[in-house]
């Protein structure tokens, strides 16, 4: 199954992905008409500044298990298994922000959305462009990215393992016995030392 | 194998579903005194507010029991537990034998010691049934008194204000949410509520209620009186383990469990608001009675009961509240009562945008935070607390407006 893979080291911070994402999730589907819509279409991918103020593309990792899904009070968050996508049902969402507290990546936003009931503020995040994928298209952010910071490909085992480790380290949840707390925590700390800048 | 679970809250239900997924053949009985379908307990305050109808509360479909081949025993309260004979008895005298038992009984509201406590229109807010009773009397209510400035009192006050009812909140300590936040944040939250019509009285408690059948007046410890036609008691909860033999099953505030959610008696497990396990931020045994931990604990308990030995890695107190366009998020140790000499505290405040940040470190490990507004990145801080990774970027950087997880990652 193909997945969007983020390569932050290649990001130049141009923010084209944000525009493409907002347009893809607008009513009209085109950037030129989307800007006149209400509610204003907003991106579900966020380019922020990294440690050295470099571009840092941040989007939902669709963790498994997903901490947001386990924290969701009304049960609005679920997994679409065919595309391995964590989705939020805007009809069920109560805008309680429990998912904001659970998401280790900080990729969930709260606002009115063209795909939600009119006037309702809901939790909004990346949906892997499931609608586009259904039409045979690739996710909009990947299509627009010209520097290869976002790719859509079979995720190799290493990549998958990495995401799961972060997800697991960030969830107060079960670890399989051979990776019981002591071990997995050590492992996480070791990984964290390479991922998190400890030099400063 | 016969599994019995007491409590159909989210901890019990999650455990039941987990057991069924892993062990299709075992017998599974779920005993609970609430008869409503498993529902989202935190949403009862939304029901009180009128923001959602009762039909939206269930977290599973109508045939959840049949689907999971669970035998529901509802409207039945477990009254005795014999851990030698492995039998649970319910109030109607029926007995339920088990091989493995899960105690997922949650918590009960703390009673208060005040005269006239049994007058009508004095409520707890723990169950959907209690909120339905409140809704039934709301048309005759002009002024409500809320006892307690904790999470539940806070939510009750907010919901009633949104209904256009005048509310007075009585807080024993100096400011609301004193268990969750520091004084600066507490005062900011109080200011928001007051700006929206809430009356806050600090340092006083109710000594007696007065009324003719129905509550009309409360007499306070400072000698003053408040007239009210409704009162909500939000003075905290305590784990519902009254029927559990304390001489056999070790209990502190909650039922003590090991990493597999097993109690001191083999084959008996506990999960959710009733259970006490290691607190990640405090590094000591603690009851963290919150929804996401009830889910995680239910899951881990269920896996272990089904024979898959897995470990739970500890709980973290955390909460997020949205009131009148103001968002408050807190986790771990922030309240002055959780601070000791090993703590380093950092805070930042933007008065114009009404934003506040507070970080608490123990050495260089993040152990707590409070945020008022712009809370989207709070999850990154929660994860940082849970990881117990030493943080070596300057704490100030974690409080900057543009903070995101990329700030913590080297390329
Ligand atoms: C108003 C309110 C707002 C809240 N808001 C939040 C929030 O925003 N975020 C958050 O994380 N948490 C919140 N909580 C806390 C959250 O609801 C609990 O942590 C969670 O519901 C605990 O689940 P549980 O399954 O452990 O227990 P419970 O949901 O309490 O379920 C236990 C069940 O067992 C039954 N039972 C108890 N004793 C017996 C017995 N002897 N025999 C038979 N049955 C028995 C009870 O009737 C109940 O049905 C809130 C709680 C309230 C009341």
XYZ file of C-alpha atoms and ligand atoms in Angstrom, chain A residues 73 98 101, chain B residues 6-13 31-34 39-45 76-79 90 104-108 125-127 151-152 155 237 240 243 271-274 288-294 318-321, ligand 1:
109
model
C -14.213 11.211 23.420
C -8.793 15.750 23.280
C -3.580 16.678 23.611
C -17.728 -5.312 36.350
C -18.492 -1.904 34.834
C -19.629 -1.069 31.298
C -17.744 2.225 31.144
C -15.059 2.735 28.560
C -12.469 0.709 30.498
C -14.734 -2.334 30.845
C -16.014 -2.115 27.291
C -22.060 -6.651 34.878
C -23.037 -3.008 35.350
C -25.557 -1.011 37.308
C -26.006 1.511 34.509
C -21.597 6.013 26.474
C -19.190 8.895 26.520
C -19.260 10.008 30.139
C -17.478 13.340 29.535
C -20.209 14.273 27.073
C -22.910 14.401 29.738
C -21.899 18.017 30.293
C -27.171 -5.025 38.652
C -24.739 -3.769 41.263
C -21.985 -6.104 42.410
C -22.138 -6.207 46.196
C -24.985 -8.862 42.703
C -13.735 -1.547 35.920
C -16.201 0.125 38.272
C -14.958 3.661 37.763
C -15.507 6.182 40.507
C -18.354 7.631 42.531
C -22.975 14.984 37.709
C -21.536 11.556 36.977
C -24.140 9.674 34.962
C -13.149 19.785 36.356
C -16.697 18.574 36.885
C -18.077 21.895 33.278
C -14.705 11.401 42.982
C -15.741 2.655 43.511
C -17.400 -3.990 47.815
C -8.584 -0.752 34.919
C -9.867 2.804 34.522
C -10.858 5.285 37.224
C -10.789 2.547 39.866
C -5.331 9.293 36.996
C -9.055 9.168 36.395
C -9.225 10.266 32.782
C -10.764 8.859 29.628
C -7.654 8.122 27.528
C -6.027 6.229 30.408
C -9.223 4.237 30.973
C -3.952 15.572 31.524
C -6.952 17.575 30.496
C -8.209 19.962 27.908
C -11.179 22.275 28.379
C -18.834 15.423 33.768
C -17.557 14.668 33.481
C -16.665 15.178 32.548
C -15.477 14.512 32.258
N -14.648 15.047 31.327
C -13.521 14.399 30.986
C -12.663 14.904 29.980
O -12.920 15.960 29.378
N -11.545 14.216 29.669
C -11.221 13.049 30.293
O -10.199 12.463 29.958
N -12.021 12.536 31.261
C -13.153 13.175 31.619
N -13.973 12.643 32.587
C -13.557 11.387 33.254
C -13.956 10.154 32.429
O -15.323 10.188 32.183
C -13.567 8.890 33.164
O -12.171 8.884 33.351
C -13.960 7.621 32.429
O -15.307 7.618 32.095
C -13.609 6.406 33.284
O -14.078 5.222 32.703
P -14.242 3.890 33.548
O -14.676 2.865 32.561
O -13.019 3.658 34.334
O -15.375 4.178 34.628
P -16.888 4.656 34.490
O -17.120 5.373 33.232
O -17.217 5.341 35.757
O -17.700 3.297 34.394
C -17.873 2.433 35.492
C -19.190 1.734 35.399
O -19.259 0.735 36.402
C -20.485 0.816 37.086
N -20.281 0.290 38.444
C -19.584 0.843 39.448
N -19.603 0.075 40.540
C -20.332 -1.013 40.212
C -20.723 -2.186 40.921
N -20.357 -2.404 42.197
N -21.502 -3.096 40.278
C -21.879 -2.909 39.003
N -21.534 -1.815 38.274
C -20.776 -0.878 38.882
C -20.827 2.287 37.046
O -22.198 2.510 37.232
C -20.367 2.663 35.643
O -21.354 2.408 34.710
C -15.177 13.296 32.919
C -16.065 12.781 33.850
C -17.251 13.454 34.142
C -18.189 12.875 35.150
